[in-house]
Tab-separated table of C-alpha atoms in Angstrom:
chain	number	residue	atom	x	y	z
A	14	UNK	CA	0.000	0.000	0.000
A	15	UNK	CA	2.940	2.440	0.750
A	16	UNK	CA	4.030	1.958	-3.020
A	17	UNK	CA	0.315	2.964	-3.969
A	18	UNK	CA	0.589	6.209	-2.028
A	19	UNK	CA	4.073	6.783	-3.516
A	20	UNK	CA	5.410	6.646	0.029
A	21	UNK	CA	8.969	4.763	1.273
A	22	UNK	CA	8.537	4.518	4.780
A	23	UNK	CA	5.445	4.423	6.840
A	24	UNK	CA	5.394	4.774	10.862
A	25	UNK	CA	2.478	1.680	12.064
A	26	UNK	CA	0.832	1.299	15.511
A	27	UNK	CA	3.409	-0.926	17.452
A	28	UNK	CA	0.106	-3.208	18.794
A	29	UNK	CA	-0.408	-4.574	15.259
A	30	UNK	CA	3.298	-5.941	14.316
A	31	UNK	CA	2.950	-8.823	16.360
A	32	UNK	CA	2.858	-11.385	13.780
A	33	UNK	CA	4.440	-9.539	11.366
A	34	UNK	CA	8.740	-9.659	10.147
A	35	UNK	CA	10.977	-6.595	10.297
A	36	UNK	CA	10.561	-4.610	6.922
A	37	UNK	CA	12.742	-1.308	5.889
A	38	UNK	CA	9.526	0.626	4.628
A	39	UNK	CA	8.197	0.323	7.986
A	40	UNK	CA	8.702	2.178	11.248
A	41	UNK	CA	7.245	1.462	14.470
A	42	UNK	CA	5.012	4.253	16.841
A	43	UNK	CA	5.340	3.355	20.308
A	44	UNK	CA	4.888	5.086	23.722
A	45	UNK	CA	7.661	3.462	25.098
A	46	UNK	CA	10.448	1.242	24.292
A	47	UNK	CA	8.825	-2.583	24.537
A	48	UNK	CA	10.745	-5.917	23.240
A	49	UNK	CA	9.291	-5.477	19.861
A	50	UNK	CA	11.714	-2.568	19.167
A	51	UNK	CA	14.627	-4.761	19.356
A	52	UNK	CA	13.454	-6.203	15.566
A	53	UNK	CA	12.346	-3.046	14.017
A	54	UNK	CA	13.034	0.376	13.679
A	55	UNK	CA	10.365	2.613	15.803
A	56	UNK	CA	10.030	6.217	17.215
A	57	UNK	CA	8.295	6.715	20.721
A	58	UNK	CA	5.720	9.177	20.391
A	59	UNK	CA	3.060	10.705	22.719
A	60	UNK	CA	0.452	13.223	22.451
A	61	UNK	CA	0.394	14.068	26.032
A	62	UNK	CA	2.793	17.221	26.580
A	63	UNK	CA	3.552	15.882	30.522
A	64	UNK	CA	4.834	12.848	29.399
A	65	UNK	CA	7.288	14.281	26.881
A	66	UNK	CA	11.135	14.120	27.608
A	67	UNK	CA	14.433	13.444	26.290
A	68	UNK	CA	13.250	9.994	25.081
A	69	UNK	CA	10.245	11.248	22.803
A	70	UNK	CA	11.068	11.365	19.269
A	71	UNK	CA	7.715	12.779	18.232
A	72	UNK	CA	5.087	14.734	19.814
A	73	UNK	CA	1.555	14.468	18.308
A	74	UNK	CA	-0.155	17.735	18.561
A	75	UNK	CA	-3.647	19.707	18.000
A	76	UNK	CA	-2.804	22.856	16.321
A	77	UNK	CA	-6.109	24.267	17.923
A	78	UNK	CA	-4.280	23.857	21.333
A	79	UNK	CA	-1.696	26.703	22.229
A	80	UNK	CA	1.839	26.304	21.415
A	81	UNK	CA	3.014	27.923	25.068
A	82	UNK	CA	3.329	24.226	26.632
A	83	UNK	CA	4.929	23.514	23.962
A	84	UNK	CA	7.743	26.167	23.618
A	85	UNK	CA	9.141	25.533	26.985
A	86	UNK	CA	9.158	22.315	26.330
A	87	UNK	CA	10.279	21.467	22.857
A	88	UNK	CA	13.817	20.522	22.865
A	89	UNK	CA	16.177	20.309	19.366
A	90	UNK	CA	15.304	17.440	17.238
A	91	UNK	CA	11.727	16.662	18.446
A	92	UNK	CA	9.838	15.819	15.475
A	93	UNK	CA	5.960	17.899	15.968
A	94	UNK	CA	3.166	15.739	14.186
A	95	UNK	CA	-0.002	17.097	13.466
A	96	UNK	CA	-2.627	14.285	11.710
A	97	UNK	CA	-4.825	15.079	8.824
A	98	UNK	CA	-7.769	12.148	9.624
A	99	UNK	CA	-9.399	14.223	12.334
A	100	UNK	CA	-9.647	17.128	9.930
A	101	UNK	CA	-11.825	15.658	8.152
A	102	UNK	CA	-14.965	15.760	9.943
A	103	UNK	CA	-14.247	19.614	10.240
A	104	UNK	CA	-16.536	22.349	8.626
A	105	UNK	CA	-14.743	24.594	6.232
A	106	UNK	CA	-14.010	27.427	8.733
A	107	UNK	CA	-12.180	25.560	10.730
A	108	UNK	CA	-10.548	23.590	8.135
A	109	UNK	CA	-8.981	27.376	6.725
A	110	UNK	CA	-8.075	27.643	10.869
A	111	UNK	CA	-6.292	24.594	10.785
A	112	UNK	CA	-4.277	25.234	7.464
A	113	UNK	CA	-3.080	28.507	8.964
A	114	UNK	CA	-2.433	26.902	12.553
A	115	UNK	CA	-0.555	24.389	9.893
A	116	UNK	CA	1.522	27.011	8.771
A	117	UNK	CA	2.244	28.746	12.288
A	118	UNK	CA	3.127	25.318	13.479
A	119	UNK	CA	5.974	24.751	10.599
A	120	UNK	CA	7.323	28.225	11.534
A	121	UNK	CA	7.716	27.195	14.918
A	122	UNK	CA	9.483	23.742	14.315
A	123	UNK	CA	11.864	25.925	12.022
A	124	UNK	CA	12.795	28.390	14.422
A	125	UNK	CA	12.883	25.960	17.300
A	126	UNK	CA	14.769	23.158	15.638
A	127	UNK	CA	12.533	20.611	15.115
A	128	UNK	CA	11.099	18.194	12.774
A	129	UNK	CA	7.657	19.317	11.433
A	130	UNK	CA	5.879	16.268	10.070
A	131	UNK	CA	2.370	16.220	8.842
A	132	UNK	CA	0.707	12.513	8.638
A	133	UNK	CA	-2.494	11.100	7.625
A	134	UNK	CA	-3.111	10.110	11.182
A	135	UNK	CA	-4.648	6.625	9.183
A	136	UNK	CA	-6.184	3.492	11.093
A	137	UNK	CA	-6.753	1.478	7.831
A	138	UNK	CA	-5.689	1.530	4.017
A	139	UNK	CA	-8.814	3.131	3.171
A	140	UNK	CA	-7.999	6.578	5.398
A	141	UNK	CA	-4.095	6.889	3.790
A	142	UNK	CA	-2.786	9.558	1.834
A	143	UNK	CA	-0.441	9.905	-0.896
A	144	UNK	CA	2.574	11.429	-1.246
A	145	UNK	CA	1.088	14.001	-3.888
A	146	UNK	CA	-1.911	14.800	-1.764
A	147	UNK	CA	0.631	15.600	1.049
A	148	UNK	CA	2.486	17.697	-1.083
A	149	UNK	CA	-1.436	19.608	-2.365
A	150	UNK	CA	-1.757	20.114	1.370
A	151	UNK	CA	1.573	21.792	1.907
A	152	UNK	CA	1.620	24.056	-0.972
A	153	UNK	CA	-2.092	25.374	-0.270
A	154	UNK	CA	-0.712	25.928	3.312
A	155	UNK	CA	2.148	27.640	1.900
A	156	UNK	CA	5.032	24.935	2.834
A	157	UNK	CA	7.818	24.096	0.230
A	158	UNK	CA	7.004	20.356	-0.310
A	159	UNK	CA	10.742	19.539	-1.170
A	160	UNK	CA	11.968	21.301	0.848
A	161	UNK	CA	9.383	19.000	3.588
A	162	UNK	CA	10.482	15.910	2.364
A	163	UNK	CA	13.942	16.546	1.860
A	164	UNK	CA	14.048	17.639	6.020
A	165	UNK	CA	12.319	14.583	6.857
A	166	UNK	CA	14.631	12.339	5.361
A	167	UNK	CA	16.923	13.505	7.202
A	168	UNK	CA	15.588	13.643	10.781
A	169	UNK	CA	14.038	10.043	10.144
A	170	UNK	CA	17.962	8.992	8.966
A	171	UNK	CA	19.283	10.602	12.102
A	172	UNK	CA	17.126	9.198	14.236
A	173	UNK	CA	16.773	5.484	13.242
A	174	UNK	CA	19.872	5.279	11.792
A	175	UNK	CA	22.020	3.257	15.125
A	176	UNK	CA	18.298	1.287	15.356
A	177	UNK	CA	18.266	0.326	11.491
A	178	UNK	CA	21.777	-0.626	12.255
A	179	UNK	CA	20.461	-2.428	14.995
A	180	UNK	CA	17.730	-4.859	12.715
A	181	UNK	CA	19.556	-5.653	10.142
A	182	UNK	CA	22.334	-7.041	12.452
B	22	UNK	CA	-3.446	32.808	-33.000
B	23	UNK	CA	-2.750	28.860	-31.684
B	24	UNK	CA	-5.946	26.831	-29.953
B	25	UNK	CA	-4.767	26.193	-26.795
B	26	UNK	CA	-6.411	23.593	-24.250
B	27	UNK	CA	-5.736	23.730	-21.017
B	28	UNK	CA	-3.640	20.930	-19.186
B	29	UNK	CA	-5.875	18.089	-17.906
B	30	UNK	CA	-4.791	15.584	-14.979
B	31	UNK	CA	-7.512	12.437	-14.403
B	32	UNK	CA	-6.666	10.728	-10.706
B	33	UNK	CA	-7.932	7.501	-9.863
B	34	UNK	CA	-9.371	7.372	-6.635
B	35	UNK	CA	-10.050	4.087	-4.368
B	36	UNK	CA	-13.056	4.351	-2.099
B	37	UNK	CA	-13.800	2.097	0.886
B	38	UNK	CA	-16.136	-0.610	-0.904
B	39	UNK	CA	-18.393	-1.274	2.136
B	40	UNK	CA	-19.580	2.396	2.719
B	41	UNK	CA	-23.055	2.954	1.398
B	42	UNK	CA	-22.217	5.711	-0.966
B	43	UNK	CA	-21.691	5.760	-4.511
B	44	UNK	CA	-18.805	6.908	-6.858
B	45	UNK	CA	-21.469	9.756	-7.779
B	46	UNK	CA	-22.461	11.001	-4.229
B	47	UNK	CA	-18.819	10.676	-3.135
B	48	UNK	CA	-17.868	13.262	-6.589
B	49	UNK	CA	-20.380	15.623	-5.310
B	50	UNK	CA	-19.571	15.438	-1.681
B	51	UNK	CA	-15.787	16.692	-3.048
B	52	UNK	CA	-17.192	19.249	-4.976
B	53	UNK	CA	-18.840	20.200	-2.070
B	54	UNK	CA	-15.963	20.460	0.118
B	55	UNK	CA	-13.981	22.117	-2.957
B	56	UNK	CA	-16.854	24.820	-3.178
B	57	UNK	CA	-16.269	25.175	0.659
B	58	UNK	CA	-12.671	25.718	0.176
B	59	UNK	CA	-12.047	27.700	-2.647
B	60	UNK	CA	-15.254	29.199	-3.828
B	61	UNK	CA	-17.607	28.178	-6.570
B	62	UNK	CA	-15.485	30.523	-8.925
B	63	UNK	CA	-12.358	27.749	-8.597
B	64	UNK	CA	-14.890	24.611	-8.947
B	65	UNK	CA	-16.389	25.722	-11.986
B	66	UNK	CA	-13.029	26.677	-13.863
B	67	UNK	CA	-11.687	23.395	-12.553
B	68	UNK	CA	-13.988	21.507	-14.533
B	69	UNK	CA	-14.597	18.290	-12.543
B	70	UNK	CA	-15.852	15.318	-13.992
B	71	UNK	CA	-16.670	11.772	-13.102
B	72	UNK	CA	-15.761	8.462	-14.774
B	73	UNK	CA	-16.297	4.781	-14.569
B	74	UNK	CA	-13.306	3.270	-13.823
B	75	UNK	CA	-14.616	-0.508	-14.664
B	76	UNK	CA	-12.354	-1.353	-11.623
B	77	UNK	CA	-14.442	-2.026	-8.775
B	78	UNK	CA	-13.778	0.026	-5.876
B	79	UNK	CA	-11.837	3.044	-8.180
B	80	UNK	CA	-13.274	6.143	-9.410
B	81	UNK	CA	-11.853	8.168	-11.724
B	82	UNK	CA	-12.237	12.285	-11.655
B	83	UNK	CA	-10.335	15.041	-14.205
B	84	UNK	CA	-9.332	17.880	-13.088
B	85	UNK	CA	-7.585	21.099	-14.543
B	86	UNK	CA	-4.080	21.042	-14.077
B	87	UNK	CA	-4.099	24.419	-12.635
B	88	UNK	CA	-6.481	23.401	-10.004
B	89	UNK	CA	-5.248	19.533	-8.903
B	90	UNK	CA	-3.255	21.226	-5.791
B	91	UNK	CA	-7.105	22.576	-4.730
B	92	UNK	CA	-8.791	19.559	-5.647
B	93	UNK	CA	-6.400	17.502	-4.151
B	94	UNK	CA	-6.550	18.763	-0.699
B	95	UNK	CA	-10.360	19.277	-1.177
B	96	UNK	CA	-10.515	15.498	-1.973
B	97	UNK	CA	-8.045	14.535	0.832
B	98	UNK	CA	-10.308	16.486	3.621
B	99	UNK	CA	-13.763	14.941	2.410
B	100	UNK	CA	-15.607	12.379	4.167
B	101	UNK	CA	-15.476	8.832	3.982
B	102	UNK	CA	-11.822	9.163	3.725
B	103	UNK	CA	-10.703	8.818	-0.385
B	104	UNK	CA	-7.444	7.546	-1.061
B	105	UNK	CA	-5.468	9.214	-4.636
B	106	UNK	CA	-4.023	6.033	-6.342
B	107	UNK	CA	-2.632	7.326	-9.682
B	108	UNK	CA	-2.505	9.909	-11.895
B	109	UNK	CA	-2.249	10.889	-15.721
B	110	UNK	CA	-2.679	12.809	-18.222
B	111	UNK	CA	-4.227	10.856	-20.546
B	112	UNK	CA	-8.079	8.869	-19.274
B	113	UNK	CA	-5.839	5.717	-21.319
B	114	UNK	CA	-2.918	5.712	-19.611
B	115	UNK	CA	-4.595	6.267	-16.044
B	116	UNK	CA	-6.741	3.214	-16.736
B	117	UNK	CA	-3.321	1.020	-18.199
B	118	UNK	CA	-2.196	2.338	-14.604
B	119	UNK	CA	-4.643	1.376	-12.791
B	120	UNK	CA	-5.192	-2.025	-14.302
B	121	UNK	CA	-1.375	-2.784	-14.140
B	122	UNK	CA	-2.237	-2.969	-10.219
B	123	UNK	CA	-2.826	-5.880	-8.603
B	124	UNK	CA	-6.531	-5.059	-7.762
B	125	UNK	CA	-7.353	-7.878	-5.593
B	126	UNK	CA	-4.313	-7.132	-3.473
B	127	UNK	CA	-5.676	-3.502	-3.340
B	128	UNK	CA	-8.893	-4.506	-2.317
B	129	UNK	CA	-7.968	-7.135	-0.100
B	130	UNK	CA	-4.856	-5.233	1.995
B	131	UNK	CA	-5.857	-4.672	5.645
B	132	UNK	CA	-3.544	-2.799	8.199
């Protein structure tokens, strides 16, 4: 499905790789490190901004909620995920609110060091997006997609690159 | 003076199968949202239209070129959730896309 949506890697719920063998287009979303992580790649994320520390490689947020918390909190390198899939079910006004909370988000993660990352937020195939719809969303919000995926890249190479190390061993 | 026609882009579009709605009511549910959006002005010059895919669970929609960014997104923040599976130029080459897929697996892939 990931080659469908023109995508390379794609981060998957750690409860439902039970049964299933190590892959390098896949990256496991944890809240903490459990024995699973020893076979595949994963990031520990959390959407609660009390339980986020040196550990937490990605910090789901609502871009209605203020970024204050956030700001004294956010150290360098934290990637900052905000998920399309509630969105949806949005009227239009505050869909235009969201885009521009989108926007003040991604200025935020640049001048604070972080990784902005924008994700479909998807609980079955059906709900995924593609790469190109990503990159519709980020232009309309007035994000460089390249420029996006390009800094992504990177931050997901930094930070999986001693555990990818780690699984193919 | 040359006859110019505007750029064209057709996307294939996979809908969830077991939802009640149809490939029609889930076009005008994105025009909807695309009217929403970006105004009627933008729907109308993008020039929407629906076709049969003959593929089970895939629609098929063109779109201006100037206006896929707008109808992407639109399409993206509709509901049921619509997933953008190809797309081409050419109504031909999207379906020789399309079919080139394994369908079943498509249709059969569960997270």
């Amino acid at each position: 499905m990931s080659k469908l949506s023109g995508i390379d890697i794609i981060g998957i719920e750690s409860g439902s790789m039970s049964n299933i063998s190590p892959q390098e287009n896949i990256i496991l979303r944890m809240d903490e490190k459990n024995p699973i992580s020893d076979r595949f790649p994963y990031l520990i994320v959390t959407d609660n901004i009390r339980s986020l520390d040196s550990k937490t490689d990605l910090f789901l947020i609502d871009p209605f909620l203020g970024k204050d918390a956030l700001k004294r909190k956010a150290k360098r390198g934290l990637g900052i995920e905000i998920s399309i899939s509630p969105v949806r079910k949005l009227d239009a006004n505050l869909i235009a609110r969201w885009l521009k909370e989108l926007k003040s988000i991604y200025i935020f993660c640049q001048s604070n060091d972080c990784q902005f990352i924008l994700s479909s937020g998807a609980t079955s195939t059906n709900e995924m997006i593609s790469a190109r719809s990503f990159e519709s969303i980020l232009t309309v919000a007035g994000i460089n997609p390249e420029s996006y995926w390009k800094k992504m890249s990177d931050w997901l190479y930094t930070k999986t690159k001693a555990r990818w190390q780690n699984v193919k061993s | 003076m040359l006859n110019h026609r505007e750029k064209r882009r057709y996307v294939a579009i996979m809908y969830d199968a077991s939802e009640t709605f149809r490939p029609f009511q889930l076009y005008e549910k994105i025009g909807i949202r695309f009217k929403e959006l970006f105004g009627i002005f933008q729907m109308q010059s993008a020039m929407l239209k629906l076709y049969d895919s003959e593929l089970g669970n895939i629609m098929i929609v063109r779109c201006k070129l100037k206006y896929l960014d707008c109808f992407l997104v639109s399409l993206v923040l509709s509901e049921p959730p619509l997933t953008v599976i190809s797309i081409s130029g050419t109504l031909k080459k999207l379906r020789k896309n399309v079919s080139k897929m394994d369908f079943r697996n498509i249709k059969n892939i569960r997270s």
